[in-house]
mmCIF file of C-alpha atoms and ligand atoms in Angstrom:
data_model
loop_
_atom_site.group_PDB
_atom_site.id
_atom_site.type_symbol
_atom_site.label_atom_id
_atom_site.label_comp_id
_atom_site.label_asym_id
_atom_site.label_seq_id
_atom_site.Cartn_x
_atom_site.Cartn_y
_atom_site.Cartn_z
ATOM 1 C CA MET A 1 8.763 -10.927 29.185
ATOM 2 C CA MET A 2 8.312 -13.795 31.671
ATOM 3 C CA THR A 3 5.077 -14.067 33.612
ATOM 4 C CA HIS A 4 4.516 -16.177 36.721
ATOM 5 C CA LEU A 5 2.254 -18.383 34.589
ATOM 6 C CA GLU A 6 4.880 -19.220 32.036
ATOM 7 C CA PRO A 7 6.358 -22.495 33.400
ATOM 8 C CA GLU A 8 2.859 -23.977 33.639
ATOM 9 C CA LEU A 9 1.954 -22.813 30.140
ATOM 10 C CA GLU A 10 5.184 -24.159 28.747
ATOM 11 C CA LEU A 11 4.361 -27.550 30.270
ATOM 12 C CA LEU A 12 0.993 -27.476 28.524
ATOM 13 C CA LEU A 13 2.662 -26.906 25.164
ATOM 14 C CA ASP A 14 4.877 -29.916 25.797
ATOM 15 C CA ASP A 15 1.921 -32.139 26.646
ATOM 16 C CA VAL A 16 1.091 -33.501 23.199
ATOM 17 C CA ASP A 17 -1.856 -35.576 24.452
ATOM 18 C CA GLU A 18 -3.437 -32.575 26.140
ATOM 19 C CA MET A 19 -3.028 -30.452 23.004
ATOM 20 C CA ARG A 20 -4.698 -33.175 20.955
ATOM 21 C CA ARG A 21 -7.529 -33.257 23.488
ATOM 22 C CA ARG A 22 -7.997 -29.517 22.988
ATOM 23 C CA ASP A 23 -8.016 -30.039 19.199
ATOM 24 C CA PRO A 24 -10.944 -32.387 18.470
ATOM 25 C CA GLY A 25 -11.155 -31.070 14.884
ATOM 26 C CA GLY A 26 -7.592 -32.274 14.230
ATOM 27 C CA MET A 27 -6.225 -28.954 13.054
ATOM 28 C CA LEU A 28 -2.735 -29.789 14.271
ATOM 29 C CA ASN A 29 -2.618 -32.612 11.769
ATOM 30 C CA LEU A 30 -3.952 -30.433 8.976
ATOM 31 C CA VAL A 31 -1.284 -27.782 9.604
ATOM 32 C CA ARG A 32 1.340 -30.480 9.959
ATOM 33 C CA GLY A 33 0.279 -31.796 6.558
ATOM 34 C CA PHE A 34 0.836 -28.490 4.749
ATOM 35 C CA SER A 35 3.829 -29.706 2.731
ATOM 36 C CA GLY A 36 1.881 -32.780 1.535
ATOM 37 C CA GLN A 37 -1.102 -30.555 0.649
ATOM 38 C CA LEU A 38 1.189 -28.376 -1.502
ATOM 39 C CA GLN A 39 2.447 -31.483 -3.238
ATOM 40 C CA GLU A 40 -1.085 -32.714 -3.950
ATOM 41 C CA ALA A 41 -2.151 -29.216 -5.030
ATOM 42 C CA LEU A 42 0.644 -29.190 -7.580
ATOM 43 C CA ARG A 43 -0.578 -32.535 -8.901
ATOM 44 C CA ILE A 44 -4.180 -31.367 -9.350
ATOM 45 C CA SER A 45 -3.190 -28.014 -10.829
ATOM 46 C CA ASP A 46 -2.835 -29.382 -14.327
ATOM 47 C CA ASN A 47 -6.190 -31.143 -14.418
ATOM 48 C CA THR A 48 -8.263 -28.137 -15.423
ATOM 49 C CA GLU A 49 -8.823 -27.597 -19.126
ATOM 50 C CA LEU A 50 -8.341 -23.974 -20.093
ATOM 51 C CA PRO A 51 -9.873 -22.380 -23.174
ATOM 52 C CA PRO A 52 -7.268 -20.437 -25.234
ATOM 53 C CA ASN A 53 -9.127 -17.116 -24.889
ATOM 54 C CA LEU A 54 -7.961 -16.818 -21.244
ATOM 55 C CA GLY A 55 -4.419 -15.884 -22.314
ATOM 56 C CA GLY A 56 -3.245 -12.383 -23.291
ATOM 57 C CA LEU A 57 -5.850 -10.442 -21.258
ATOM 58 C CA ARG A 58 -5.105 -7.003 -19.820
ATOM 59 C CA ASN A 59 -5.644 -7.445 -16.106
ATOM 60 C CA ILE A 60 -6.256 -10.122 -13.514
ATOM 61 C CA VAL A 61 -8.683 -10.117 -10.592
ATOM 62 C CA ILE A 62 -8.666 -12.710 -7.827
ATOM 63 C CA ALA A 63 -11.881 -12.551 -5.813
ATOM 64 C CA GLY A 64 -12.632 -14.263 -2.528
ATOM 65 C CA LEU A 65 -13.024 -13.688 1.195
ATOM 66 C CA GLY A 66 -11.145 -14.774 4.300
ATOM 67 C CA GLY A 67 -9.129 -17.959 3.914
ATOM 68 C CA SER A 68 -9.979 -18.023 0.210
ATOM 69 C CA GLY A 69 -9.473 -14.294 -0.287
ATOM 70 C CA ILE A 70 -5.866 -14.241 0.891
ATOM 71 C CA THR A 71 -5.131 -16.193 -2.284
ATOM 72 C CA GLY A 72 -5.435 -12.906 -4.177
ATOM 73 C CA ASP A 73 -2.836 -11.236 -1.953
ATOM 74 C CA ILE A 74 -0.495 -14.204 -2.288
ATOM 75 C CA ILE A 75 -0.710 -14.300 -6.078
ATOM 76 C CA ARG A 76 -0.319 -10.518 -6.345
ATOM 77 C CA GLU A 77 2.906 -10.631 -4.330
ATOM 78 C CA GLN A 78 4.285 -13.807 -5.914
ATOM 79 C CA THR A 79 3.848 -12.480 -9.420
ATOM 80 C CA SER A 80 4.645 -8.809 -8.850
ATOM 81 C CA ASP A 81 8.167 -8.923 -10.355
ATOM 82 C CA GLU A 82 7.133 -11.041 -13.293
ATOM 83 C CA THR A 83 3.829 -10.157 -14.785
ATOM 84 C CA SER A 84 3.274 -7.010 -16.795
ATOM 85 C CA VAL A 85 -0.482 -7.049 -16.158
ATOM 86 C CA PRO A 86 -1.959 -5.714 -12.922
ATOM 87 C CA VAL A 87 -3.173 -8.298 -10.406
ATOM 88 C CA VAL A 88 -5.918 -7.064 -8.062
ATOM 89 C CA ALA A 89 -7.377 -8.871 -5.036
ATOM 90 C CA VAL A 90 -11.120 -8.233 -4.583
ATOM 91 C CA LYS A 91 -12.690 -8.989 -1.206
ATOM 92 C CA GLY A 92 -16.272 -7.864 -1.428
ATOM 93 C CA TYR A 93 -19.529 -7.967 -3.382
ATOM 94 C CA ASP A 94 -18.531 -5.751 -6.302
ATOM 95 C CA LEU A 95 -15.992 -5.777 -9.087
ATOM 96 C CA PRO A 96 -14.118 -2.603 -10.031
ATOM 97 C CA ALA A 97 -15.351 -0.767 -13.143
ATOM 98 C CA PHE A 98 -12.266 -1.748 -15.177
ATOM 99 C CA VAL A 99 -13.368 -5.410 -15.241
ATOM 100 C CA ASN A 100 -14.535 -6.321 -18.745
ATOM 101 C CA SER A 101 -13.937 -8.889 -21.477
ATOM 102 C CA LYS A 102 -10.187 -8.157 -21.256
ATOM 103 C CA THR A 103 -10.037 -9.236 -17.597
ATOM 104 C CA LEU A 104 -9.224 -12.669 -16.241
ATOM 105 C CA VAL A 105 -11.222 -13.229 -13.033
ATOM 106 C CA PHE A 106 -10.565 -16.061 -10.605
ATOM 107 C CA ALA A 107 -13.561 -16.624 -8.299
ATOM 108 C CA VAL A 108 -12.184 -18.430 -5.256
ATOM 109 C CA SER A 109 -14.431 -19.863 -2.562
ATOM 110 C CA TYR A 110 -13.457 -23.013 -0.742
ATOM 111 C CA SER A 111 -17.023 -23.817 0.305
ATOM 112 C CA GLY A 112 -18.469 -22.437 -2.912
ATOM 113 C CA ASN A 113 -21.210 -20.760 -0.890
ATOM 114 C CA THR A 114 -19.788 -17.370 0.068
ATOM 115 C CA GLU A 115 -22.340 -14.823 -1.073
ATOM 116 C CA GLU A 116 -19.883 -12.058 -1.931
ATOM 117 C CA THR A 117 -17.896 -14.377 -4.231
ATOM 118 C CA LEU A 118 -21.071 -15.738 -5.835
ATOM 119 C CA GLY A 119 -22.075 -12.134 -6.587
ATOM 120 C CA VAL A 120 -18.685 -11.416 -8.161
ATOM 121 C CA TYR A 121 -18.975 -14.558 -10.283
ATOM 122 C CA GLU A 122 -22.294 -13.340 -11.705
ATOM 123 C CA THR A 123 -20.963 -9.829 -12.371
ATOM 124 C CA ALA A 124 -17.836 -11.198 -14.075
ATOM 125 C CA ARG A 125 -20.017 -13.329 -16.335
ATOM 126 C CA ALA A 126 -22.335 -10.443 -17.119
ATOM 127 C CA ARG A 127 -19.328 -8.308 -18.128
ATOM 128 C CA GLY A 128 -17.933 -11.061 -20.373
ATOM 129 C CA ALA A 129 -14.719 -11.458 -18.355
ATOM 130 C CA GLY A 130 -12.548 -14.573 -18.704
ATOM 131 C CA LEU A 131 -13.468 -16.671 -15.677
ATOM 132 C CA VAL A 132 -11.923 -19.538 -13.715
ATOM 133 C CA CYS A 133 -13.370 -20.869 -10.442
ATOM 134 C CA VAL A 134 -11.480 -22.519 -7.601
ATOM 135 C CA THR A 135 -13.703 -24.355 -5.136
ATOM 136 C CA SER A 136 -14.431 -27.645 -3.423
ATOM 137 C CA GLY A 137 -18.161 -27.578 -4.222
ATOM 138 C CA GLY A 138 -21.304 -25.650 -3.265
ATOM 139 C CA GLN A 139 -23.202 -23.233 -5.481
ATOM 140 C CA LEU A 140 -20.042 -21.989 -7.192
ATOM 141 C CA LEU A 141 -19.208 -25.461 -8.497
ATOM 142 C CA GLU A 142 -22.799 -25.956 -9.589
ATOM 143 C CA ALA A 143 -22.884 -22.628 -11.429
ATOM 144 C CA ALA A 144 -19.479 -23.145 -13.082
ATOM 145 C CA ARG A 145 -20.509 -26.597 -14.311
ATOM 146 C CA SER A 146 -23.818 -25.404 -15.702
ATOM 147 C CA ASP A 147 -22.241 -22.287 -17.313
ATOM 148 C CA ASP A 148 -19.319 -24.285 -18.720
ATOM 149 C CA VAL A 149 -16.785 -22.159 -16.828
ATOM 150 C CA PRO A 150 -13.387 -23.807 -16.140
ATOM 151 C CA VAL A 151 -13.187 -24.903 -12.519
ATOM 152 C CA VAL A 152 -10.404 -26.274 -10.354
ATOM 153 C CA VAL A 153 -12.102 -28.686 -7.967
ATOM 154 C CA VAL A 154 -10.033 -28.978 -4.803
ATOM 155 C CA PRO A 155 -10.408 -31.677 -2.122
ATOM 156 C CA GLY A 156 -13.284 -31.046 0.316
ATOM 157 C CA GLY A 157 -13.554 -31.467 4.071
ATOM 158 C CA PHE A 158 -11.030 -28.843 5.267
ATOM 159 C CA PRO A 159 -11.777 -25.669 7.165
ATOM 160 C CA PRO A 160 -11.192 -23.152 4.309
ATOM 161 C CA ARG A 161 -8.200 -21.571 6.054
ATOM 162 C CA CYS A 162 -6.491 -24.982 6.112
ATOM 163 C CA ALA A 163 -6.986 -25.401 2.365
ATOM 164 C CA LEU A 164 -4.576 -22.589 1.485
ATOM 165 C CA ALA A 165 -2.217 -24.811 -0.528
ATOM 166 C CA TYR A 166 -5.098 -26.064 -2.684
ATOM 167 C CA LEU A 167 -6.446 -22.588 -3.314
ATOM 168 C CA PHE A 168 -3.413 -20.608 -4.433
ATOM 169 C CA THR A 169 -1.200 -23.270 -6.098
ATOM 170 C CA PRO A 170 -3.568 -23.946 -9.036
ATOM 171 C CA ILE A 171 -3.858 -20.210 -9.748
ATOM 172 C CA LEU A 172 -0.082 -19.824 -9.791
ATOM 173 C CA VAL A 173 0.256 -22.813 -12.116
ATOM 174 C CA ILE A 174 -2.586 -21.617 -14.368
ATOM 175 C CA LEU A 175 -1.012 -18.150 -14.696
ATOM 176 C CA GLY A 176 2.181 -19.923 -15.816
ATOM 177 C CA ARG A 177 0.275 -22.129 -18.251
ATOM 178 C CA LEU A 178 -1.452 -19.090 -19.761
ATOM 179 C CA GLY A 179 1.860 -17.256 -20.149
ATOM 180 C CA TYR A 180 1.278 -14.456 -17.621
ATOM 181 C CA THR A 181 4.230 -15.591 -15.471
ATOM 182 C CA GLU A 182 7.196 -17.955 -15.545
ATOM 183 C CA ASP A 183 6.453 -21.527 -14.556
ATOM 184 C CA ARG A 184 6.565 -21.499 -10.727
ATOM 185 C CA ARG A 185 6.634 -25.267 -10.165
ATOM 186 C CA GLU A 186 10.290 -25.345 -9.103
ATOM 187 C CA ALA A 187 9.663 -22.613 -6.582
ATOM 188 C CA ILE A 188 6.710 -24.571 -5.196
ATOM 189 C CA ALA A 189 8.929 -27.660 -5.030
ATOM 190 C CA GLU A 190 11.365 -25.691 -2.841
ATOM 191 C CA ALA A 191 8.462 -24.657 -0.600
ATOM 192 C CA ILE A 192 7.335 -28.285 -0.292
ATOM 193 C CA GLN A 193 10.744 -29.420 0.955
ATOM 194 C CA LEU A 194 11.244 -26.416 3.169
ATOM 195 C CA THR A 195 7.884 -26.589 4.940
ATOM 196 C CA GLU A 196 8.399 -30.300 5.504
ATOM 197 C CA ASP A 197 11.778 -29.657 7.151
ATOM 198 C CA LEU A 198 10.372 -26.750 9.136
ATOM 199 C CA THR A 199 7.496 -28.860 10.458
ATOM 200 C CA THR A 200 9.876 -31.150 12.344
ATOM 201 C CA VAL A 201 11.252 -28.257 14.416
ATOM 202 C CA ILE A 202 7.968 -26.469 15.189
ATOM 203 C CA ASP A 203 5.441 -29.296 15.462
ATOM 204 C CA PRO A 204 3.960 -30.434 18.809
ATOM 205 C CA GLU A 205 6.686 -33.032 19.394
ATOM 206 C CA ALA A 206 9.426 -30.385 19.385
ATOM 207 C CA PRO A 207 9.835 -29.117 22.984
ATOM 208 C CA ALA A 208 8.914 -25.549 23.863
ATOM 209 C CA SER A 209 12.491 -24.814 24.922
ATOM 210 C CA VAL A 210 13.599 -25.034 21.278
ATOM 211 C CA ASN A 211 10.330 -24.672 19.349
ATOM 212 C CA GLN A 212 10.060 -21.226 17.754
ATOM 213 C CA ALA A 213 6.267 -21.368 17.274
ATOM 214 C CA LYS A 214 5.653 -22.420 20.889
ATOM 215 C CA ARG A 215 7.957 -19.650 22.144
ATOM 216 C CA LEU A 216 6.085 -17.113 20.032
ATOM 217 C CA ALA A 217 2.719 -18.275 21.378
ATOM 218 C CA LEU A 218 4.036 -17.979 24.936
ATOM 219 C CA ALA A 219 5.302 -14.459 24.202
ATOM 220 C CA ILE A 220 1.986 -13.359 22.668
ATOM 221 C CA TYR A 221 -0.236 -14.996 25.323
ATOM 222 C CA GLY A 222 -2.268 -12.427 27.283
ATOM 223 C CA LYS A 223 -1.229 -9.570 24.985
ATOM 224 C CA VAL A 224 -2.615 -8.099 21.786
ATOM 225 C CA PRO A 225 -0.273 -9.052 18.961
ATOM 226 C CA LEU A 226 0.612 -6.474 16.339
ATOM 227 C CA ILE A 227 2.060 -8.260 13.353
ATOM 228 C CA TYR A 228 4.286 -6.041 11.244
ATOM 229 C CA GLY A 229 5.462 -6.983 7.763
ATOM 230 C CA SER A 230 6.647 -4.743 4.981
ATOM 231 C CA THR A 231 5.638 -4.120 1.413
ATOM 232 C CA GLY A 232 6.077 -7.472 -0.368
ATOM 233 C CA ILE A 233 5.724 -11.045 0.830
ATOM 234 C CA THR A 234 5.920 -10.217 4.534
ATOM 235 C CA SER A 235 2.811 -8.045 4.198
ATOM 236 C CA VAL A 236 0.819 -11.100 3.094
ATOM 237 C CA ALA A 237 2.383 -13.217 5.824
ATOM 238 C CA ALA A 238 1.406 -10.550 8.382
ATOM 239 C CA LEU A 239 -2.203 -10.640 7.188
ATOM 240 C CA ARG A 240 -2.270 -14.447 7.419
ATOM 241 C CA TRP A 241 -0.761 -14.388 10.943
ATOM 242 C CA LYS A 242 -3.406 -11.899 12.023
ATOM 243 C CA THR A 243 -6.305 -13.864 10.564
ATOM 244 C CA GLN A 244 -5.030 -17.201 11.865
ATOM 245 C CA ILE A 245 -4.724 -15.761 15.380
ATOM 246 C CA ASN A 246 -8.268 -14.362 15.017
ATOM 247 C CA GLU A 247 -9.820 -17.607 13.762
ATOM 248 C CA ASN A 248 -7.720 -20.318 15.421
ATOM 249 C CA SER A 249 -6.768 -18.672 18.725
ATOM 250 C CA LYS A 250 -10.062 -16.721 18.967
ATOM 251 C CA ALA A 251 -8.132 -13.590 19.831
ATOM 252 C CA HIS A 252 -7.639 -10.014 18.751
ATOM 253 C CA ALA A 253 -4.695 -9.375 16.460
ATOM 254 C CA PHE A 254 -3.762 -6.527 14.159
ATOM 255 C CA TRP A 255 -1.294 -6.046 11.347
ATOM 256 C CA ASN A 256 0.460 -3.285 9.504
ATOM 257 C CA VAL A 257 3.362 -2.776 7.126
ATOM 258 C CA PHE A 258 6.584 -0.824 6.840
ATOM 259 C CA PRO A 259 7.197 1.822 5.589
ATOM 260 C CA GLU A 260 3.525 2.899 5.803
ATOM 261 C CA LEU A 261 3.299 2.463 9.582
ATOM 262 C CA ASN A 262 6.144 4.957 10.034
ATOM 263 C CA HIS A 263 3.754 7.546 8.653
ATOM 264 C CA ASN A 264 0.929 7.020 11.176
ATOM 265 C CA GLU A 265 0.969 4.078 13.623
ATOM 266 C CA ILE A 266 4.377 5.026 14.995
ATOM 267 C CA VAL A 267 2.852 8.090 16.635
ATOM 268 C CA GLY A 268 0.812 5.943 19.021
ATOM 269 C CA TRP A 269 4.002 4.194 20.069
ATOM 270 C CA SER A 270 5.534 7.561 20.919
ATOM 271 C CA ALA A 271 2.836 8.559 23.414
ATOM 272 C CA GLN A 272 0.970 5.643 25.071
ATOM 273 C CA PRO A 273 3.278 3.620 27.350
ATOM 274 C CA ASP A 274 0.409 2.025 29.310
ATOM 275 C CA ILE A 275 -1.394 0.775 26.218
ATOM 276 C CA SER A 276 1.949 -0.280 24.709
ATOM 277 C CA ARG A 277 2.470 -2.659 27.645
ATOM 278 C CA ALA A 278 -0.586 -4.620 26.514
ATOM 279 C CA LEU A 279 0.897 -5.148 23.036
ATOM 280 C CA HIS A 280 3.330 -7.701 21.695
ATOM 281 C CA VAL A 281 4.996 -6.921 18.383
ATOM 282 C CA VAL A 282 5.911 -9.630 15.896
ATOM 283 C CA LEU A 283 8.214 -8.384 13.143
ATOM 284 C CA LEU A 284 8.191 -10.568 10.049
ATOM 285 C CA ARG A 285 11.500 -10.218 8.224
ATOM 286 C CA ASP A 286 12.734 -11.262 4.819
ATOM 287 C CA LYS A 287 16.166 -11.146 3.213
ATOM 288 C CA GLU A 288 14.728 -9.044 0.398
ATOM 289 C CA ASP A 289 13.293 -6.362 2.661
ATOM 290 C CA HIS A 290 14.253 -3.012 1.148
ATOM 291 C CA LEU A 291 17.474 -1.690 2.725
ATOM 292 C CA LYS A 292 15.696 1.457 3.846
ATOM 293 C CA VAL A 293 12.933 -0.660 5.406
ATOM 294 C CA GLN A 294 15.558 -2.636 7.348
ATOM 295 C CA ARG A 295 16.866 0.641 8.750
ATOM 296 C CA ARG A 296 13.307 1.824 9.491
ATOM 297 C CA ILE A 297 12.635 -1.388 11.449
ATOM 298 C CA GLU A 298 15.722 -0.811 13.601
ATOM 299 C CA ILE A 299 14.720 2.785 14.357
ATOM 300 C CA THR A 300 11.107 1.765 15.038
ATOM 301 C CA LYS A 301 12.289 -0.728 17.685
ATOM 302 C CA GLU A 302 13.559 2.261 19.660
ATOM 303 C CA PHE A 303 9.930 3.419 19.955
ATOM 304 C CA MET A 304 8.767 0.044 21.310
ATOM 305 C CA THR A 305 10.668 -0.124 24.566
ATOM 306 C CA GLU A 306 7.381 -0.131 26.528
ATOM 307 C CA ALA A 307 5.868 -3.013 24.524
ATOM 308 C CA SER A 308 5.412 -6.289 26.413
ATOM 309 C CA GLY A 309 7.926 -7.653 23.925
ATOM 310 C CA VAL A 310 9.154 -7.608 20.349
ATOM 311 C CA SER A 311 9.720 -10.895 18.517
ATOM 312 C CA GLU A 312 11.369 -11.221 15.131
ATOM 313 C CA VAL A 313 10.654 -14.037 12.719
ATOM 314 C CA PHE A 314 12.843 -14.463 9.640
ATOM 315 C CA SER A 315 11.725 -16.212 6.475
ATOM 316 C CA HIS A 316 13.626 -19.246 5.203
ATOM 317 C CA GLY A 317 14.476 -20.355 1.699
ATOM 318 C CA LYS A 318 15.449 -18.899 -1.653
ATOM 319 C CA THR A 319 12.330 -18.372 -3.753
ATOM 320 C CA LYS A 320 9.493 -16.000 -2.886
ATOM 321 C CA GLU A 321 7.156 -18.990 -2.563
ATOM 322 C CA ALA A 322 9.382 -20.754 -0.037
ATOM 323 C CA ARG A 323 10.062 -17.577 1.917
ATOM 324 C CA LEU A 324 6.404 -16.580 2.147
ATOM 325 C CA LEU A 325 5.181 -20.075 2.984
ATOM 326 C CA SER A 326 7.868 -20.544 5.650
ATOM 327 C CA LEU A 327 6.542 -17.461 7.473
ATOM 328 C CA ILE A 328 2.948 -18.616 7.026
ATOM 329 C CA HIS A 329 3.771 -22.074 8.364
ATOM 330 C CA ILE A 330 5.403 -20.695 11.516
ATOM 331 C CA GLY A 331 2.389 -18.404 12.016
ATOM 332 C CA ASP A 332 -0.115 -21.216 11.539
ATOM 333 C CA PHE A 333 1.551 -23.316 14.247
ATOM 334 C CA THR A 334 1.877 -20.288 16.532
ATOM 335 C CA SER A 335 -1.873 -19.624 16.241
ATOM 336 C CA LEU A 336 -2.637 -23.217 17.247
ATOM 337 C CA TYR A 337 -0.356 -23.147 20.286
ATOM 338 C CA LEU A 338 -1.932 -19.841 21.291
ATOM 339 C CA ALA A 339 -5.387 -21.451 20.956
ATOM 340 C CA PHE A 340 -4.323 -24.220 23.363
ATOM 341 C CA LEU A 341 -2.958 -21.645 25.837
ATOM 342 C CA TYR A 342 -6.355 -19.915 25.735
ATOM 343 C CA ASP A 343 -8.087 -23.302 26.024
ATOM 344 C CA GLN A 344 -9.868 -22.745 22.723
ATOM 345 C CA ASP A 345 -10.694 -25.397 20.158
ATOM 346 C CA PRO A 346 -9.010 -23.994 17.025
ATOM 347 C CA THR A 347 -11.501 -25.400 14.495
ATOM 348 C CA PRO A 348 -14.980 -23.892 15.136
ATOM 349 C CA ILE A 349 -15.546 -20.310 14.019
ATOM 350 C CA TRP A 350 -18.975 -19.690 15.434
ATOM 351 C CA ALA A 351 -18.974 -15.930 14.796
ATOM 352 C CA ILE A 352 -18.264 -16.319 11.059
ATOM 353 C CA GLU A 353 -20.937 -19.006 10.657
ATOM 354 C CA TYR A 354 -23.405 -16.802 12.509
ATOM 355 C CA PHE A 355 -23.002 -13.996 9.958
ATOM 356 C CA LYS A 356 -23.323 -16.358 7.014
ATOM 357 C CA GLU A 357 -26.480 -17.987 8.388
ATOM 358 C CA ARG A 358 -28.099 -14.783 9.522
ATOM 359 C CA LEU A 359 -27.596 -13.041 6.179
ATOM 360 C CA ALA A 360 -28.716 -16.151 4.280
ATOM 361 C CA ASP A 361 -31.922 -16.186 6.389
ATOM 362 C CA GLU A 362 -32.503 -12.516 5.649
ATOM 363 C CA ASN A 363 -31.949 -13.186 1.914
ATOM 364 C CA GLU A 364 -34.497 -16.000 2.040
ATOM 365 C CA ARG A 365 -37.035 -13.845 3.818
ATOM 366 C CA GLY A 366 -36.569 -11.280 1.035
ATOM 367 C CA SER A 367 -35.233 -8.570 3.347
ATOM 368 C CA TRP A 368 -32.696 -7.728 0.601
HETATM 369 C C1 F6R B 401 -12.805 -20.490 7.534
HETATM 370 C C2 F6R B 401 -12.174 -19.313 6.998
HETATM 371 C C3 F6R B 401 -13.033 -18.184 6.522
HETATM 372 C C4 F6R B 401 -13.599 -18.480 5.119
HETATM 373 C C5 F6R B 401 -14.440 -17.313 4.613
HETATM 374 C C6 F6R B 401 -14.928 -17.499 3.183
HETATM 375 O O1 F6R B 401 -11.857 -21.500 7.774
HETATM 376 O O2 F6R B 401 -10.990 -19.238 6.954
HETATM 377 O O3 F6R B 401 -12.253 -17.010 6.533
HETATM 378 O O4 F6R B 401 -12.530 -18.716 4.232
HETATM 379 O O5 F6R B 401 -15.555 -17.159 5.452
HETATM 380 O O6 F6R B 401 -15.469 -18.762 2.982
HETATM 381 P P1 F6R B 401 -15.009 -19.617 1.725
HETATM 382 O O7 F6R B 401 -13.514 -19.745 1.853
HETATM 383 O O8 F6R B 401 -15.701 -20.930 1.853
HETATM 384 O O9 F6R B 401 -15.417 -18.836 0.525
#
């Protein structure tokens, strides 16, 4: 839906110098560099020596929070048709009771200082689980080195959410090396090419009139986005869109998945036209969406006539990796353009730092 502000906002998104001024942390360049980061991640994925006892275990846990934690969701979805062992993402302080010496645990923390992940690392060690760390440094790297735990050391200096390529690629490659999945390198190679091609049509130089990510940001601006995926890769993409809008655009955003949302969330759409007008729906679509889900999406649109708008974003590419990363890449750019529309610097995340510091202080003072 057009607003009277739109021509002015569109001009802003075509003013590359102004966007760079609003981005002193250089996040545009980091997102632009995603394809190159994937390429480098693939190169460093083979550097970690793996003891033979990490193969043939019964279940896999990938533990981390936020920008590191989504790695677990990505790996779970990427490997779901291939691996016969369950893959569980853990995003908290505790490990489930099933974790024991027959579990392979990946402790993933970009900074290496996230207290929940450090706690999981200790519990995994105490239970004798197979352990691999993925980090750029901090206490996790220190602990892994002193405990002789295999560790993938990824390049430092990124905001964790911009280090996605470095965090999930090594895990995917390691699972292939250990025989839990097929080798996924070709699929990652497709994603590298595809995200590079995609960048040229959605980066700041591409005008708003033809730039899908800029158009999406303009559509979402001033509304609360609800990002809907469906079971499978679009569910992970929906989570990433939501968290990138939260952290980069400093805005509320929510996500859900088909068919589950047809069993609860749909009811709100049937009864609250005024609230619906404050919402913008983004439907993330994939060629492998279940046929019944495709039908459900069409019927659900009939309930959303009062929404400020409904946008659809289709994945590109053949492999799951390429399709998922294409959706993530479009979402990452969209979140940056939305940040500029809200005049927010995408890089700082004061609220997250506040929690980390405040809890660390309380730990030091022995309140826990
Ligand atoms: C920051 C970000 C956060 C962090 C999270 C956990 O860019 O995305 O969600 O990822 O606070 O920190 P790390 O990744 O260092 O374990």
